[in-house]
Amino acid sequence: MEREKKQLTTLLSAADKDAAVPGSRSTVFSCNNSLVVLPLEQTSSDRSCLPTVERPLLVGAIKAAGEAGKNNAIILSRNNNSILLKDDTHLLEATQVEGAWPIDHPLPLPTWAPQAKQPLKFTSVWEYEELASNIEYYVQKVLEDHNYNTVGNFLTLYQGFKRSGCSSLSEYFQSYSPPITPLHHTCVGLALELWKTLFALNRKFSNLTNHLYLVSCEEGVESMDYVALLESIETVSNILEKEHVLLTLKFEISGRSGILLCDPGYHVGRVVTVMHDTTYPHTGWFVQSEEGIKKEYCYIFSSVNTNFIEWREKNTKSGVVELFTALIFIERPYLTAIDVTERRNLVYNFRSLLSRDAKGHLVAGIYFKLKDNSDEFTIFYHDGIKQRMKMNFSIFLYPKLLNEGILKMIAKCNKQLKFKENQLLTTLTSIAEVLNDKVYLTQLLDINNCINNMTEAN
């Protein structure tokens, strides 16, 4: 998510410049006296001490897969029956659970499957490349057909909170089940949407979708030292934020092992191939964008611990180079993309609503930072050339008073977001109403600060 903020500020404007390892639980707990969470053994359904939204997914229990694991069956079960996905009907039920939530922690603990996925095996590079090109078609289709949207879940949380009658957002946050719908496509929703679309390839590539799985990503990693000592990621689950998810496939080409990565959440309009031996068809460095700043990505197996992929980013402007690294844990499927990653996104202090083309280039949208005493946002769209303007949400509290020029800009952006008529205007009014609720905004930013303190303390 921190990369998302940097990406927008570099791609769209330099004017908008203004997220792990052990920390003090007592520090996290004390940052908000109202942030009290129930014991480790309890899930969010046990934490429901107030009216809450209807849950969008069924929760399976984690168990060892046994013989089913050898066939890449989903390793969750209900009534002790393993699920082998034949279509996308039970995708959430089969792949997502609720994480335990320690009493002094601002988020549930991330959870991974107990067993690794088996690799999809190919006899030749050409056979693999046929699959990769087919998947890439669907990656680009998802980018073009679905907006990246961290505004929808932000508004839905607020609306549910106000309906609940609860006065404490931290309590409501603990019992809330984040919905995953086309109106809430963050990196989590986009990865799940891509997974669903890839069921269309099962006839051509037998059992493909049972080899796919979500993986977790920790951004802004400054040191690889803890990775070298890591025998099990569960030993550090209480210090991880897990801001991002990708869709992944393990494979082998005549005994050579590799990973296929899809990242529609960061607008990557291609399939990324990461080979252990770094030889063809290894992707290596590629240019992600060149709007103002040249942004290059490279994905490699970590030399410290091959259970991780290092996602390296190089930004170059006026000869000055900045380097960033994130870590993607690819050894086992990530089971709490909704309960942890999507939940974390709900209270993040940067929001965006973006349409992309098939290559991942930004077409139109809005983005803004949540902060006290500020309601500024940026709107952009194409009108021959890229147009960009800063506005204040407060003017949308009274939409009937908006002048014709502003309404025309909103209408153009609305069209390029592929929205229904006046949908963007309605959205901007809804955001303005949330930001006008100062008590709510303060509570939301307090929760975000608790999570940030956990990360920064480590």
XYZ file of C-alpha atoms in Angstrom:
458
model
C 0.000 0.000 0.000
C 2.893 2.330 0.698
C 4.185 1.550 -2.777
C 0.758 2.398 -4.175
C 1.009 5.857 -2.648
C 4.521 6.361 -4.049
C 3.471 5.040 -7.438
C 0.626 7.524 -7.783
C 2.662 10.469 -6.615
C 5.391 9.675 -9.124
C 3.219 8.600 -12.034
C 0.725 11.406 -11.799
C 2.298 14.328 -10.037
C 5.294 15.436 -8.091
C 3.018 17.960 -6.379
C 1.223 15.346 -4.242
C 4.198 14.100 -2.262
C 3.030 14.469 1.150
C 3.278 0.564 4.815
C 9.120 -6.847 9.849
C 10.342 -7.647 12.694
C 9.655 -7.851 16.687
C 8.003 -4.954 18.543
C 6.512 -3.986 21.846
C 2.968 -5.238 22.171
C 2.416 -2.919 25.128
C 3.261 0.035 22.889
C 0.709 -1.043 20.338
C -1.955 -1.610 22.971
C -1.420 1.728 24.687
C -1.705 3.787 21.512
C -5.489 3.535 21.731
C -7.052 2.704 25.049
C -10.236 1.536 23.369
C -8.428 -1.025 21.207
C -9.103 -4.144 23.282
C -9.135 -7.480 21.508
C -10.313 -10.854 22.755
C -8.010 -13.847 23.389
C -6.018 -15.726 20.797
C -8.411 -18.656 20.489
C -11.349 -16.497 19.421
C -12.181 -15.446 15.887
C -14.074 -12.376 14.772
C -17.410 -14.190 14.966
C -16.683 -14.687 18.688
C -15.771 -11.006 18.939
C -19.189 -9.826 17.736
C -20.396 -7.756 20.640
C -22.548 -5.498 18.478
C -24.612 -5.568 15.271
C -22.367 -6.164 12.282
C -22.570 -6.605 8.538
C -23.600 -9.948 7.090
C -20.556 -12.159 6.549
C -19.688 -12.685 2.874
C -17.802 -15.941 3.256
C -17.975 -19.230 5.105
C -15.032 -20.112 7.291
C -13.326 -23.473 6.932
C -11.076 -25.084 9.519
C -7.392 -25.583 8.728
C -6.275 -29.181 8.736
C -3.599 -31.373 7.286
C -4.506 -32.278 3.743
C -3.469 -35.937 3.890
C -3.864 -37.733 0.597
C -5.855 -34.825 -0.824
C -2.783 -32.609 -0.570
C -0.966 -34.811 -3.035
C -3.635 -33.949 -5.589
C -3.446 -30.234 -4.777
C -6.887 -30.247 -3.182
C -7.663 -27.159 -1.151
C -6.392 -27.854 2.356
C -9.389 -26.407 4.174
C -12.356 -28.506 5.050
C -15.875 -28.412 6.380
C -17.093 -31.637 7.999
C -13.618 -33.097 7.392
C -14.008 -33.153 3.601
C -11.233 -31.662 1.481
C -12.352 -29.414 -1.351
C -11.050 -29.838 -4.885
C -12.089 -26.731 -6.784
C -14.051 -27.486 -9.957
C -15.402 -23.958 -10.414
C -15.247 -20.610 -8.627
C -18.419 -21.165 -6.579
C -16.617 -21.940 -3.318
C -13.379 -20.037 -3.915
C -13.583 -17.891 -0.776
C -14.879 -20.717 1.391
C -12.124 -23.018 0.202
C -9.176 -20.648 0.410
C -9.786 -18.165 3.231
C -10.029 -18.418 7.018
C -10.093 -16.038 9.957
C -6.828 -15.519 11.803
C -6.432 -15.636 15.571
C -6.470 -12.181 17.152
C -4.180 -11.698 20.196
C -5.396 -9.438 22.944
C -2.712 -6.792 22.412
C -2.521 -6.773 18.623
C -4.102 -4.278 16.176
C -4.771 -6.940 13.503
C -5.526 -10.657 13.352
C -2.473 -12.851 12.845
C -1.745 -13.867 9.251
C -2.204 -17.572 8.574
C -0.750 -19.880 5.948
C -1.667 -23.369 4.781
C 0.229 -26.173 6.526
C 1.310 -27.708 3.227
C 2.871 -26.312 0.072
C 1.211 -26.527 -3.306
C 2.594 -29.098 -5.706
C 4.199 -27.634 -8.849
C 2.539 -27.816 -12.244
C 4.959 -29.750 -14.452
C 5.892 -28.985 -18.064
C 8.053 -30.946 -20.456
C 9.306 -27.892 -22.362
C 9.684 -24.126 -22.152
C 7.250 -23.747 -25.030
C 4.551 -25.608 -23.140
C 5.025 -23.286 -20.163
C 5.033 -20.194 -22.371
C 1.724 -21.212 -23.901
C 0.191 -21.246 -20.413
C 1.895 -17.978 -19.426
C 0.607 -16.184 -22.510
C -2.926 -17.437 -21.833
C -2.765 -16.248 -18.232
C -1.334 -12.903 -19.314
C -4.369 -12.336 -21.535
C -6.625 -12.663 -18.483
C -4.326 -10.475 -16.347
C -4.685 -7.692 -18.880
C -8.415 -8.243 -19.151
C -8.809 -7.896 -15.375
C -6.748 -4.696 -15.402
C -8.893 -3.193 -18.134
C -12.276 -4.418 -16.905
C -11.914 -3.756 -13.171
C -10.958 -0.573 -11.376
C -8.491 -0.606 -8.528
C -10.678 0.661 -5.709
C -9.808 1.324 -2.068
C -12.617 3.877 -1.793
C -15.520 1.416 -1.945
C -14.424 -0.600 1.102
C -13.683 2.646 2.964
C -17.253 3.875 2.405
C -18.840 0.507 3.165
C -17.022 0.312 6.506
C -18.322 3.760 7.450
C -21.892 3.015 6.380
C -21.935 -0.256 8.324
C -20.470 1.436 11.391
C -23.115 4.173 11.373
C -25.920 1.629 10.957
C -24.579 -0.453 13.841
C -25.141 2.247 16.439
C -21.711 1.453 17.904
C -19.660 4.392 19.171
C -16.283 2.615 19.140
C -14.802 2.020 15.706
C -12.094 -0.239 17.158
C -14.757 -2.601 18.533
C -16.688 -2.555 15.276
C -13.444 -3.067 13.318
C -12.786 -6.295 15.240
C -16.170 -7.824 14.422
C -16.429 -6.497 10.864
C -16.160 -8.876 7.898
C -14.707 -7.022 4.902
C -16.821 -7.675 1.787
C -15.160 -8.674 -1.482
C -17.246 -7.454 -4.426
C -16.583 -5.651 -7.740
C -17.136 -2.422 -5.785
C -14.276 -3.276 -3.416
C -11.455 -4.408 -5.675
C -8.245 -3.789 -3.773
C -5.250 -6.044 -4.444
C -7.168 -8.817 -2.636
C -10.304 -8.535 -4.735
C -8.337 -8.235 -7.973
C -6.243 -11.330 -7.229
C -9.405 -13.298 -6.419
C -11.125 -11.949 -9.530
C -8.192 -13.079 -11.670
C -8.261 -16.516 -10.037
C -11.963 -16.804 -10.862
C -11.431 -15.840 -14.515
C -8.664 -18.429 -14.886
C -11.146 -21.259 -14.358
C -11.803 -20.757 -18.070
C -8.373 -22.280 -18.754
C -9.011 -25.548 -16.904
C -10.153 -27.341 -20.043
C -6.978 -26.402 -21.871
C -4.635 -26.823 -18.883
C -6.015 -29.572 -16.694
C -6.521 -28.713 -13.013
C -4.747 -25.356 -13.411
C -6.777 -23.454 -10.839
C -6.045 -25.982 -8.104
C -2.355 -25.179 -8.562
C -2.942 -21.433 -8.135
C -2.780 -19.801 -4.721
C -2.578 -16.395 -3.055
C 0.725 -15.259 -1.560
C 1.437 -12.562 0.992
C 3.800 -9.645 0.592
C 5.544 -7.522 3.199
C 6.496 -4.120 1.784
C 9.252 -1.717 2.741
C 11.670 -4.368 4.021
C 14.988 -2.779 4.971
C 16.911 -5.834 6.168
C 16.984 -9.473 5.098
C 18.655 -10.588 8.336
C 15.520 -11.986 9.970
C 14.712 -13.979 6.844
C 18.004 -15.871 7.121
C 17.053 -17.075 10.595
C 13.459 -17.869 9.757
C 12.580 -21.560 9.954
C 8.821 -20.979 9.919
C 6.976 -17.797 9.004
C 4.513 -18.523 11.820
C 7.257 -17.615 14.320
C 7.050 -13.973 13.210
C 3.363 -13.753 12.265
C 2.695 -11.337 15.152
C 5.032 -8.709 13.675
C 3.876 -8.760 10.047
C 1.512 -6.302 8.413
C 1.007 -8.221 5.119
C -0.155 -5.211 3.120
C -0.322 -6.884 -0.269
C -1.260 -10.133 -2.030
C -0.499 -11.650 -5.428
C -1.683 -14.725 -7.332
C 0.958 -17.398 -7.829
C 1.718 -20.718 -9.513
C 4.605 -23.068 -8.753
C 5.907 -24.954 -11.769
C 8.722 -27.099 -13.091
C 10.099 -27.237 -16.629
C 11.969 -30.520 -17.116
C 13.051 -30.408 -13.470
C 13.853 -26.680 -13.419
C 11.739 -24.956 -10.758
C 10.119 -21.566 -10.969
C 7.284 -19.292 -9.862
C 4.709 -17.484 -11.974
C 3.467 -14.244 -10.382
C 0.424 -12.119 -11.249
C 0.015 -8.711 -9.619
C -3.096 -6.876 -10.844
C -3.142 -4.895 -7.589
C 0.028 -3.033 -8.596
C -1.139 -2.663 -12.196
C 1.452 -5.106 -13.578
C 0.110 -5.912 -17.043
C 2.177 -9.024 -17.585
C 2.974 -12.416 -16.141
C 6.251 -12.441 -14.214
C 8.344 -15.609 -14.389
C 10.909 -16.203 -11.644
C 13.303 -19.101 -12.254
C 15.573 -20.517 -9.551
C 18.445 -20.616 -12.038
C 17.582 -17.102 -13.409
C 17.819 -18.348 -16.987
C 15.142 -18.289 -19.678
C 12.164 -17.878 -19.303
C 13.159 -15.815 -16.238
C 11.719 -12.291 -16.622
C 14.422 -10.265 -14.866
C 14.263 -6.466 -14.831
C 11.465 -4.790 -16.783
C 10.107 -1.260 -17.070
C 6.777 -0.901 -15.264
C 6.224 2.757 -16.155
C 8.022 5.845 -17.460
C 5.760 8.765 -16.573
C 8.006 11.358 -14.968
C 9.966 8.680 -13.140
C 11.270 5.485 -14.693
C 10.016 2.637 -12.537
C 11.601 -0.797 -12.980
C 10.738 -4.077 -11.256
C 12.676 -7.294 -10.788
C 11.630 -10.486 -8.963
C 14.190 -13.067 -7.831
C 14.381 -15.902 -5.341
C 15.979 -14.622 -2.166
C 19.579 -15.769 -1.811
C 19.004 -15.759 1.957
C 15.863 -17.929 2.024
C 14.296 -19.399 -1.127
C 10.878 -19.533 0.527
C 10.766 -15.838 -0.396
C 10.803 -13.852 -3.606
C 12.512 -10.471 -3.394
C 10.517 -7.858 -5.293
C 12.999 -5.137 -6.154
C 11.949 -1.725 -7.383
C 14.246 0.847 -8.953
C 13.032 4.421 -9.475
C 15.144 6.765 -11.582
C 14.581 10.500 -11.923
C 17.128 12.995 -13.253
C 19.876 10.432 -12.789
C 19.012 9.823 -9.124
C 18.175 6.196 -8.308
C 16.066 4.960 -5.387
C 15.836 1.264 -4.511
C 13.073 -0.516 -2.592
C 12.568 -4.148 -1.618
C 9.496 -6.147 -0.649
C 9.333 -9.820 0.354
C 6.798 -12.260 -1.071
C 6.393 -15.513 0.866
C 5.744 -18.128 -1.809
C 6.303 -21.407 0.029
C 2.684 -21.933 1.174
C -0.756 -20.467 0.354
C -1.818 -17.376 2.275
C -5.192 -17.982 3.951
C -5.992 -14.607 5.548
C -5.946 -12.244 2.581
C -9.393 -10.986 3.557
C -9.167 -11.117 7.348
C -5.714 -9.496 7.550
C -4.732 -7.749 4.284
C -8.159 -6.455 3.288
C -8.885 -5.503 6.903
C -5.601 -3.619 7.156
C -6.481 -1.725 3.968
C -9.758 -0.518 5.511
C -7.996 1.897 7.853
C -5.005 2.819 5.691
C -4.626 6.577 5.328
C -4.291 6.637 1.542
C -7.240 5.908 -0.748
C -7.518 5.640 -4.516
C -10.005 4.786 -7.229
C -8.278 4.094 -10.545
C -9.037 2.776 -14.000
C -6.194 1.151 -15.943
C -5.649 0.036 -19.514
C -4.611 -3.510 -20.420
C -0.926 -2.700 -19.880
C -1.533 -1.262 -16.423
C -1.224 2.406 -17.388
C -3.421 4.660 -15.289
C -6.303 6.185 -17.263
C -8.466 8.118 -14.800
C -9.405 8.317 -11.150
C -9.033 10.043 -7.820
C -6.645 9.645 -4.915
C -6.238 11.296 -1.544
C -4.561 11.037 1.817
C -6.612 10.894 5.010
C -5.384 13.385 7.587
C -6.775 15.740 10.178
C -8.009 19.113 8.937
C -7.535 18.316 5.255
C -10.025 17.188 2.645
C -7.973 17.690 -0.513
C -7.951 15.128 -3.323
C -6.577 14.830 -6.832
C -8.709 13.972 -9.847
C -7.198 12.993 -13.201
C -8.439 11.851 -16.600
C -7.530 12.082 -20.286
C -8.885 14.814 -22.531
C -6.445 14.724 -25.424
C -3.716 15.005 -22.797
C -3.732 13.955 -19.156
C -5.678 16.445 -17.068
C -5.137 16.690 -13.334
C -6.600 18.984 -10.691
C -6.733 19.283 -6.924
C -10.100 19.835 -5.281
C -11.659 19.810 -1.837
C -14.246 17.228 -0.862
C -16.195 19.812 1.120
C -17.629 21.374 -2.049
C -19.379 18.066 -2.768
C -21.435 18.276 0.402
C -23.682 20.540 -1.647
C -23.574 19.001 -5.144
C -26.381 21.206 -6.477
C -24.136 24.249 -5.993
C -21.267 22.886 -8.128
C -20.411 24.958 -11.184
C -20.642 23.618 -14.718
C -16.862 23.354 -15.177
C -16.444 21.042 -12.197
C -19.433 18.946 -13.245
C -17.929 18.490 -16.729
C -14.619 17.304 -15.251
C -16.424 14.886 -12.958
C -18.472 13.578 -15.895
C -15.344 12.957 -18.025
C -13.592 11.132 -15.201
C -16.799 9.212 -14.466
C -16.936 7.946 -18.047
C -13.292 6.845 -18.045
C -13.881 4.984 -14.781
C -16.681 3.159 -16.638
C -19.149 4.272 -13.995
C -22.883 4.695 -14.331
C -24.037 8.266 -14.872
C -23.307 10.474 -11.825
C -21.778 7.557 -9.888
C -18.501 9.393 -9.289
C -20.368 12.502 -8.127
C -22.313 10.378 -5.645
C -19.071 8.755 -4.470
C -17.382 12.117 -3.914
C -20.365 13.302 -1.889
C -20.197 10.137 0.238
C -16.470 10.634 0.879
C -17.120 14.248 1.847
C -19.661 13.071 4.412
C -17.165 10.633 5.947
C -14.438 13.276 6.171
C -16.911 15.663 7.733
C -17.371 13.169 10.590
C -14.313 14.235 12.579
C -14.890 11.821 15.469
C -14.997 8.847 13.110
C -11.974 10.009 11.135
C -9.935 10.410 14.312
C -10.812 6.869 15.410
C -9.879 5.454 12.007
C -6.526 7.238 11.973
C -5.853 6.021 15.536
C -6.235 2.405 14.395
C -3.971 3.072 11.424
C -1.387 4.596 13.758
C -1.538 1.525 15.995
C -0.668 -0.673 13.022
C 2.084 1.711 11.920
C 3.529 1.762 15.438
C 3.694 -2.019 15.402
C 5.672 -1.916 12.174
C 7.935 1.007 13.066
C 8.778 -0.440 16.475
C 10.438 -3.408 14.807
